[in-house]
Tab-separated table of C-alpha atoms and ligand atoms in Angstrom:
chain	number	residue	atom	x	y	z
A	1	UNK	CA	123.855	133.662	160.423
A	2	UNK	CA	124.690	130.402	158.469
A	3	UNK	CA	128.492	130.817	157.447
A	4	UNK	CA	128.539	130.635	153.779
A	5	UNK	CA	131.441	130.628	151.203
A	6	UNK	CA	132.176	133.773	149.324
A	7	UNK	CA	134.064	134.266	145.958
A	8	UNK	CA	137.079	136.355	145.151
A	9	UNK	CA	136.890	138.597	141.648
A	10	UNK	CA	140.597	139.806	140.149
A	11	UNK	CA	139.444	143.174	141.465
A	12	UNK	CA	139.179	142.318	144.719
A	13	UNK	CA	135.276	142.534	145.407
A	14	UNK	CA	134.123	139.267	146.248
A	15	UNK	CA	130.368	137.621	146.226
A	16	UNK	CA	128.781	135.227	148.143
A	17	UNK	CA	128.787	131.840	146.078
A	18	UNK	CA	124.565	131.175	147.010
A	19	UNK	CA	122.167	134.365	145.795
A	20	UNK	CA	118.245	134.248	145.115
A	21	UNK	CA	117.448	134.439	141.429
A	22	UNK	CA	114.227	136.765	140.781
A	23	UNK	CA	113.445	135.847	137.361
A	24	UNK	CA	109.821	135.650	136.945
A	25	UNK	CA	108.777	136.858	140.352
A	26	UNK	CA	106.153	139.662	139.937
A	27	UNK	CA	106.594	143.380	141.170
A	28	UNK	CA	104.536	142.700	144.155
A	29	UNK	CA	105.813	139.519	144.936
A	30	UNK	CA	109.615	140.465	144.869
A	31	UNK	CA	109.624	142.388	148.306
A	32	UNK	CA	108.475	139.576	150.705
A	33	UNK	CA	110.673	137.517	148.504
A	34	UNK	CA	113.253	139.133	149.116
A	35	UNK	CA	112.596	139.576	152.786
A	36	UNK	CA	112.021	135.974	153.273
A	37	UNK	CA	115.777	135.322	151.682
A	38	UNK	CA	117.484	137.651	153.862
A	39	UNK	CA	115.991	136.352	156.723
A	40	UNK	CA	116.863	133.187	155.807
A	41	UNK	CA	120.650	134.210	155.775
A	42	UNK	CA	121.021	135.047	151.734
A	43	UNK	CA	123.407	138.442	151.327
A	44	UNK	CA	122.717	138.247	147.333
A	45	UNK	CA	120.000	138.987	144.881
A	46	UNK	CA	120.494	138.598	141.842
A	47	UNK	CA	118.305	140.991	139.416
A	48	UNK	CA	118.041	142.822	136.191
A	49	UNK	CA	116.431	145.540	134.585
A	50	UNK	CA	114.688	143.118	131.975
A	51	UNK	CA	112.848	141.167	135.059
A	52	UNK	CA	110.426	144.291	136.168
A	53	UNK	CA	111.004	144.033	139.792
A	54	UNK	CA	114.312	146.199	140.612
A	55	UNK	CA	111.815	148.254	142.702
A	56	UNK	CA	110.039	145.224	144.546
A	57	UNK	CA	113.644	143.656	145.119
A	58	UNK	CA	114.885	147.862	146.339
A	59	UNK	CA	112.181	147.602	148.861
A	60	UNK	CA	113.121	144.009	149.783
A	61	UNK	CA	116.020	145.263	151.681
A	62	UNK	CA	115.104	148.327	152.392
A	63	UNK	CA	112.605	146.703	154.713
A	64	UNK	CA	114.860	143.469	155.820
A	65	UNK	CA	116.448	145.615	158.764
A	66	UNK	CA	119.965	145.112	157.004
A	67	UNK	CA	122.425	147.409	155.886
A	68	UNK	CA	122.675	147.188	152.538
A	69	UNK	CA	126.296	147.411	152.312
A	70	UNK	CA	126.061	143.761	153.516
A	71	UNK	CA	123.795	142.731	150.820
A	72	UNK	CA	125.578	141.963	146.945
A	73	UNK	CA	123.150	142.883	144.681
A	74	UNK	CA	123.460	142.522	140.952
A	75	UNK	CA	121.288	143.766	138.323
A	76	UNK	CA	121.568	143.716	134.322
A	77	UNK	CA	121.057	146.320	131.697
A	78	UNK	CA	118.274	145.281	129.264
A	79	UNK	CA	119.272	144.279	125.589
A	80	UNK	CA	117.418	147.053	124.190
A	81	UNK	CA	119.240	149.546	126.430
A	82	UNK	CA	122.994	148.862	124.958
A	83	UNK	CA	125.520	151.453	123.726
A	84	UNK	CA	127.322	153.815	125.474
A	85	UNK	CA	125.167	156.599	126.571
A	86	UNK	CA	122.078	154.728	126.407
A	87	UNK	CA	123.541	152.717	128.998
A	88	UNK	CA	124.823	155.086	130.877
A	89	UNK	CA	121.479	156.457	131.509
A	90	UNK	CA	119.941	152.844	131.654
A	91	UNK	CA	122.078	152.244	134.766
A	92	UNK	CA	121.122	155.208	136.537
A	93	UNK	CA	117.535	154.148	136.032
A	94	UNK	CA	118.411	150.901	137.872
A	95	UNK	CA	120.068	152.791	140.916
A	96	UNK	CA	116.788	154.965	141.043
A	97	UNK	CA	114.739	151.931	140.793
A	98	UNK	CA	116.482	149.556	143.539
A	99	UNK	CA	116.795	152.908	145.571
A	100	UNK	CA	120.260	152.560	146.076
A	101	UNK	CA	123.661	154.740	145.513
A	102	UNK	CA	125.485	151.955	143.757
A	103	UNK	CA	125.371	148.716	142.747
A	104	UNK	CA	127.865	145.471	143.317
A	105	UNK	CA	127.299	143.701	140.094
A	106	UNK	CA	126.505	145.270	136.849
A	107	UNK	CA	125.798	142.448	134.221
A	108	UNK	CA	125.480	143.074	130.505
A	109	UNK	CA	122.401	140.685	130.206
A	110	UNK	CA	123.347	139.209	126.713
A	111	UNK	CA	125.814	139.857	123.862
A	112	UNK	CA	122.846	140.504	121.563
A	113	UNK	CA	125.368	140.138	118.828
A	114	UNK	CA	122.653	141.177	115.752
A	115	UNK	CA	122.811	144.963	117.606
A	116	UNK	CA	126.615	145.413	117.169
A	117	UNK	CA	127.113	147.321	120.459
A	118	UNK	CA	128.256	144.698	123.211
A	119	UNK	CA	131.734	146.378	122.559
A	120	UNK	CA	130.366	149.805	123.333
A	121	UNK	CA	128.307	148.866	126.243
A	122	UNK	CA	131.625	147.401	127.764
A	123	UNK	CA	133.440	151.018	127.252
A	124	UNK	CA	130.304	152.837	129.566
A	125	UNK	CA	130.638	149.310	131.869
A	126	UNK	CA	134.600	150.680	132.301
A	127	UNK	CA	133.975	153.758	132.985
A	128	UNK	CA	130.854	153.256	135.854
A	129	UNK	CA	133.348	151.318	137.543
A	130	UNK	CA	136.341	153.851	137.100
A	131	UNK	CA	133.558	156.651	138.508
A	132	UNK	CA	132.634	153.901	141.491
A	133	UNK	CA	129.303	153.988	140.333
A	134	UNK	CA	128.893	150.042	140.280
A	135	UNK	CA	131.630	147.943	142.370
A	136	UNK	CA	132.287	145.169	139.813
A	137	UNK	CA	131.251	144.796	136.756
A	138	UNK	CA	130.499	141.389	134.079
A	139	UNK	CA	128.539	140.027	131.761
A	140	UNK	CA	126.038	137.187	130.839
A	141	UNK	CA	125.372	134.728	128.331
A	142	UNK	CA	129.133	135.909	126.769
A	143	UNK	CA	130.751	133.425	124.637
A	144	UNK	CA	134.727	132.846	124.339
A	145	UNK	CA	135.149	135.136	120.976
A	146	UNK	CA	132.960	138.051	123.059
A	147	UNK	CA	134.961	138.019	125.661
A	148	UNK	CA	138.234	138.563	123.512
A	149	UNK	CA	136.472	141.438	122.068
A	150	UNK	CA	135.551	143.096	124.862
A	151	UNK	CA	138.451	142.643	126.724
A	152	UNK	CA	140.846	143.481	123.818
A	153	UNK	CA	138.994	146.315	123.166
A	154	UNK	CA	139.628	148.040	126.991
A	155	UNK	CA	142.326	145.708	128.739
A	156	UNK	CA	139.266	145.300	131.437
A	157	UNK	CA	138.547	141.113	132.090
A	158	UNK	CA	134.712	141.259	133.113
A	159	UNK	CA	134.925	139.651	136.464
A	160	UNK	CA	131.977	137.259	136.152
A	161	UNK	CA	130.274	135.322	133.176
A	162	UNK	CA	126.597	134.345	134.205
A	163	UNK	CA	125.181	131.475	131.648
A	164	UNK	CA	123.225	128.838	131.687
A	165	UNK	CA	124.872	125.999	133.919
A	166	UNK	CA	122.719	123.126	134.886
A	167	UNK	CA	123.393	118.920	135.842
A	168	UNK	CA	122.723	118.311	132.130
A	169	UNK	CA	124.128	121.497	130.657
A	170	UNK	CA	127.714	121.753	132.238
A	171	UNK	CA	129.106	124.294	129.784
A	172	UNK	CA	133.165	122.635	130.626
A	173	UNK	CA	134.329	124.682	127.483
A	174	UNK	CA	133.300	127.749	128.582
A	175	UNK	CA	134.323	127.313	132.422
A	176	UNK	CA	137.964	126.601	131.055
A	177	UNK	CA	137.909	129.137	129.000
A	178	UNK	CA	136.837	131.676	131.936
A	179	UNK	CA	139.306	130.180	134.225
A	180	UNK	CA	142.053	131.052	131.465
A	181	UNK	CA	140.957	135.006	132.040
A	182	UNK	CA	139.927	134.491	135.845
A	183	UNK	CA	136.659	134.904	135.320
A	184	UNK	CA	134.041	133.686	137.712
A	185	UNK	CA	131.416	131.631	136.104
A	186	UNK	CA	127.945	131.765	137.679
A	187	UNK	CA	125.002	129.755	136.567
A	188	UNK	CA	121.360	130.158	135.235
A	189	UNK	CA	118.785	128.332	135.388
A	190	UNK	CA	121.203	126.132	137.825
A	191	UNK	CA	117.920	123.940	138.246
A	192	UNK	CA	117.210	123.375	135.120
A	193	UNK	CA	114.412	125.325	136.058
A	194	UNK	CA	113.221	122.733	138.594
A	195	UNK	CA	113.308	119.763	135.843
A	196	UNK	CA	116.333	117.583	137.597
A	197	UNK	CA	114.422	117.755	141.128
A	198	UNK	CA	112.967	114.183	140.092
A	199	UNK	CA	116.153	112.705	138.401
A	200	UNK	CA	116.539	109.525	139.882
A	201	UNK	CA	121.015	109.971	139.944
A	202	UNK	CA	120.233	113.436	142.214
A	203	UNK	CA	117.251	111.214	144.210
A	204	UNK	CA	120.108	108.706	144.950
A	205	UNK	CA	122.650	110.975	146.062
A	206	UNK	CA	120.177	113.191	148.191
A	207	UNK	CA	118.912	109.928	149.713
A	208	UNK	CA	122.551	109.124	150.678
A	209	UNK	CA	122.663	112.142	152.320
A	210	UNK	CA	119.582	112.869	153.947
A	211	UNK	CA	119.024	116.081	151.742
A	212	UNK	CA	116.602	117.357	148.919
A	213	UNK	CA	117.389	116.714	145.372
A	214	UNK	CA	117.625	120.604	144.686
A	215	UNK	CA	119.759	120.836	148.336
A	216	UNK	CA	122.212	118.220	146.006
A	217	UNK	CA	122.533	120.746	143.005
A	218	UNK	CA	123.114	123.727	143.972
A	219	UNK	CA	125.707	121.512	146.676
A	220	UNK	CA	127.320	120.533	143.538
A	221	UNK	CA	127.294	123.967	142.022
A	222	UNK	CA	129.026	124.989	145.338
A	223	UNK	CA	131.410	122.140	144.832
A	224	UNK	CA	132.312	122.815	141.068
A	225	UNK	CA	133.261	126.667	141.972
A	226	UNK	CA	130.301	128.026	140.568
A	227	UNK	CA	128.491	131.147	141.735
A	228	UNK	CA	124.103	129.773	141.747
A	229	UNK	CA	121.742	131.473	142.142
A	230	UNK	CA	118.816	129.594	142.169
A	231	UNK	CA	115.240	131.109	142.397
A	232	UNK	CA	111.541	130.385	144.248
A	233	UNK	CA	109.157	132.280	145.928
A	234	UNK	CA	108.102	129.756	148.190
A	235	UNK	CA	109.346	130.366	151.781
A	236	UNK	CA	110.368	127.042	152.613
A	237	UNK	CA	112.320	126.182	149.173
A	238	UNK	CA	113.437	129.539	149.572
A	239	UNK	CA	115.110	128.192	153.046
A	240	UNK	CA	115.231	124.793	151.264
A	241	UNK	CA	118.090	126.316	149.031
A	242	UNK	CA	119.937	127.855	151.228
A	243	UNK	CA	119.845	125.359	153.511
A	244	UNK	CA	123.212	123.677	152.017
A	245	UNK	CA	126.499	124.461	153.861
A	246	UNK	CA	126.515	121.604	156.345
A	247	UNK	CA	127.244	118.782	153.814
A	248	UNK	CA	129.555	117.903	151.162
A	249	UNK	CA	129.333	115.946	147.641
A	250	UNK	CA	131.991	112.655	147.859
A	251	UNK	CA	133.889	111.599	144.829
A	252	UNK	CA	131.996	109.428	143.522
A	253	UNK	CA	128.422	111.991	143.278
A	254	UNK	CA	130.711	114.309	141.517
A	255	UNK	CA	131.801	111.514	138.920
A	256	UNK	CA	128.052	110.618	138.698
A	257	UNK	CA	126.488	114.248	137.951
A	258	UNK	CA	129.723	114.574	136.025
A	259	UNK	CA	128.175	111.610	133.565
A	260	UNK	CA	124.352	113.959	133.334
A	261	UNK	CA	126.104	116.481	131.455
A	262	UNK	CA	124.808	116.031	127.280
A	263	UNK	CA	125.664	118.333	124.993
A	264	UNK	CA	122.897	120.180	123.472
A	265	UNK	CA	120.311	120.426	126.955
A	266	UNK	CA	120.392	123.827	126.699
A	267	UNK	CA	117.036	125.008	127.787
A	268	UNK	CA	117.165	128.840	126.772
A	269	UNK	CA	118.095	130.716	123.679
A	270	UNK	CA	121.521	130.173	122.067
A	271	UNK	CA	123.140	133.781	122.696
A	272	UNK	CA	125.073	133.563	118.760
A	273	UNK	CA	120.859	133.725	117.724
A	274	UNK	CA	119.150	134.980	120.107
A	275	UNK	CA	117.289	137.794	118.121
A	276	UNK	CA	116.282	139.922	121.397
B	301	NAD	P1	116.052	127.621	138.450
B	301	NAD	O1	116.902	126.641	137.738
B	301	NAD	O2	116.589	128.340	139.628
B	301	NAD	O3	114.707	126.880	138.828
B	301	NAD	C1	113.685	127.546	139.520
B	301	NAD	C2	112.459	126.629	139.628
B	301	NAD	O4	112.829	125.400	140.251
B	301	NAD	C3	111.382	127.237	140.512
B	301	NAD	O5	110.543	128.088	139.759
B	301	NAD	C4	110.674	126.016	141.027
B	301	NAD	O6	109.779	125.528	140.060
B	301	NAD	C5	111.807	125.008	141.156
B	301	NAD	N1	112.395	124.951	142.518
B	301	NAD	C6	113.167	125.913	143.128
B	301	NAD	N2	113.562	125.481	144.335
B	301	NAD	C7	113.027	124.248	144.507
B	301	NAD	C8	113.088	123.310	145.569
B	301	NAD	N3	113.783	123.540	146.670
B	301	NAD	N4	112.411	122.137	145.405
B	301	NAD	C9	111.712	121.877	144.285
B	301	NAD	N5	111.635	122.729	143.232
B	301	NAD	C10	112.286	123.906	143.350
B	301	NAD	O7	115.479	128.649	137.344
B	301	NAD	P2	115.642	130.130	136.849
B	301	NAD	O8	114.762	131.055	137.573
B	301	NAD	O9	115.519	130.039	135.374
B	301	NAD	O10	117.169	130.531	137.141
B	301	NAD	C11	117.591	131.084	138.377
B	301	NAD	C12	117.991	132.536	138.209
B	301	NAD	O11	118.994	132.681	137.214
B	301	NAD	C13	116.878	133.465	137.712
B	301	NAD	O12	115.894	133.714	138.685
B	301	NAD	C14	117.682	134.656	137.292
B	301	NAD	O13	118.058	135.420	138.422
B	301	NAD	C15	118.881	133.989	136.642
B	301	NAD	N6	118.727	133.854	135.158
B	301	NAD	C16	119.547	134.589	134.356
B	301	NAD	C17	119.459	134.494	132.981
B	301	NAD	C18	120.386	135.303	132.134
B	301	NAD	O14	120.174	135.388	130.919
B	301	NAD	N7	121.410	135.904	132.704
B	301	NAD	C19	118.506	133.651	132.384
B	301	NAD	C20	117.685	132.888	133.217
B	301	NAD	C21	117.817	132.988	134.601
């Protein structure tokens, strides 16, 4: 198997640094999918409970011939599932569903601030993890002034914000502001949902180094610390992404992605609005 970096959380757990994302990949689809990553060398899937396929993705490595307690799996409760109890039994649904006795990564998918019960959620979060239901536990889509909530609320520092984190999107605010509370930052969307594959400054750089332009950002993901998580369902992208531990981004590629990054690029909701 391809040697790939791992990541450290302040609790100890740690995570491999490259998982398959499974947004948007049908039921039916997410099993092969799944297959196909593990055989590729991939030991993390990243799910949720709002995608539909925590069954598909369960069966995924059920079937992959390998032990799942080498496999990181994360999975998210759904926005309309927050509060304490009601996530409490939320989560349990997810266990059933992915057909497993715990789970490595329990995201809270978004603050869904209009609801009023991120705060909450975090309390039934604490104690999952105190019962060693879930291994680690984090959130998604959390801003700064979340975070202190949460966190002042239960002493407990989530050990992972996922948000969106692309070439044109760099979110440097938010990754200080993680780093201050040693929290991992992983990224969505971390292709921009495929949109930078034909930027000519990642064509350059992947030219320079005989690679493909999405081989050259999630490389530079790797490179900035990031956890990515990048998704397809076609076997040789699939393979394609993954494919990414036997070169490195020089100085001067960092300074030039470093120069993509414009404010306002975000390409999904804004998680102070988002009404869902
Ligand atoms: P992405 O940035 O990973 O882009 C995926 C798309 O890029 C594919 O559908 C395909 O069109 C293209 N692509 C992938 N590999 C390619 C390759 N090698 N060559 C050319 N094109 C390629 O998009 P995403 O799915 O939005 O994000 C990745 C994952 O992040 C999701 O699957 C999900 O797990 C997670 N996510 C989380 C949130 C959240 O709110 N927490 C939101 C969105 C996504």
């Amino acid at each position: 198997m391809t040697t790939q970096p791992i990541i450290t959380f302040h609790d100890g757990h740690s995570i491999p640094q490259v998982g398959l994302g499974v947004w948007q990949t049908p039921q039916d689809i997410a099993a092969p999918t799944v297959r196909t990553a593990l055989a590729a060398g991939y030991r993390h899937i990243d799910t949720a409970s709002g995608y539909d396929n925590e069954e598909g993705v369960g069966e995924g490595i059920r079937s992959s011939g390998i032990d799942r307690k080498d496999i990181f799996v994360t999975t998210k409760l759904r926005n309309t599932d927050q509060g304490y109890d009601n996530a409490l039994r939320a989560f349990e649904v997810s266990l059933k569903k992915l057909g497993s006795d715990y789970i490595d990564l329990y995201l809270i998918h978004w603050p869904s601030p209009h609801r009023g019960l991120y705060r909450e959620t975090w309390k039934a979060f604490v104690r999952l993890r105190e019962e060693g239901r879930v291994r680690s536990i984090g959130v998604s889509n959390f801003y700064p002034d979340h975070l202190d909530h949460i966190v002042g609320d239960t002493g407990v520092v989530p050990v992972i914000n996922q948000i969106e984190l692309h070439p044109d999107f760099q979110q440097k605010a938010a990754q200080e502001a993680h780093k201050k509370l040693n929290i991992v930052t992983e990224s969505w969307s971390p292709l921009g949902q495929g949109r930078f594959i034909s930027n000519p400054v990642i064509g350059q750089i992947a030219a320079k180094h005989g690679k493909a332009p999405a081989q050259v950002i999630i490389r530079w993901h790797i490179d900035t610390g990031l956890v990515v998580i990048p998704k397809s369902v076609t076997p040789s992208r699939i393979e394609e992404n993954f494919n990414v531990f036997d070169f490195k981004l020089d100085g001067e590629d960092m300074a030039a992605i470093a120069k993509l990054d414009s404010a306002g690029a975000r390409m999904g909701p804004d998680p102070y609005t988002a009404t869902f």
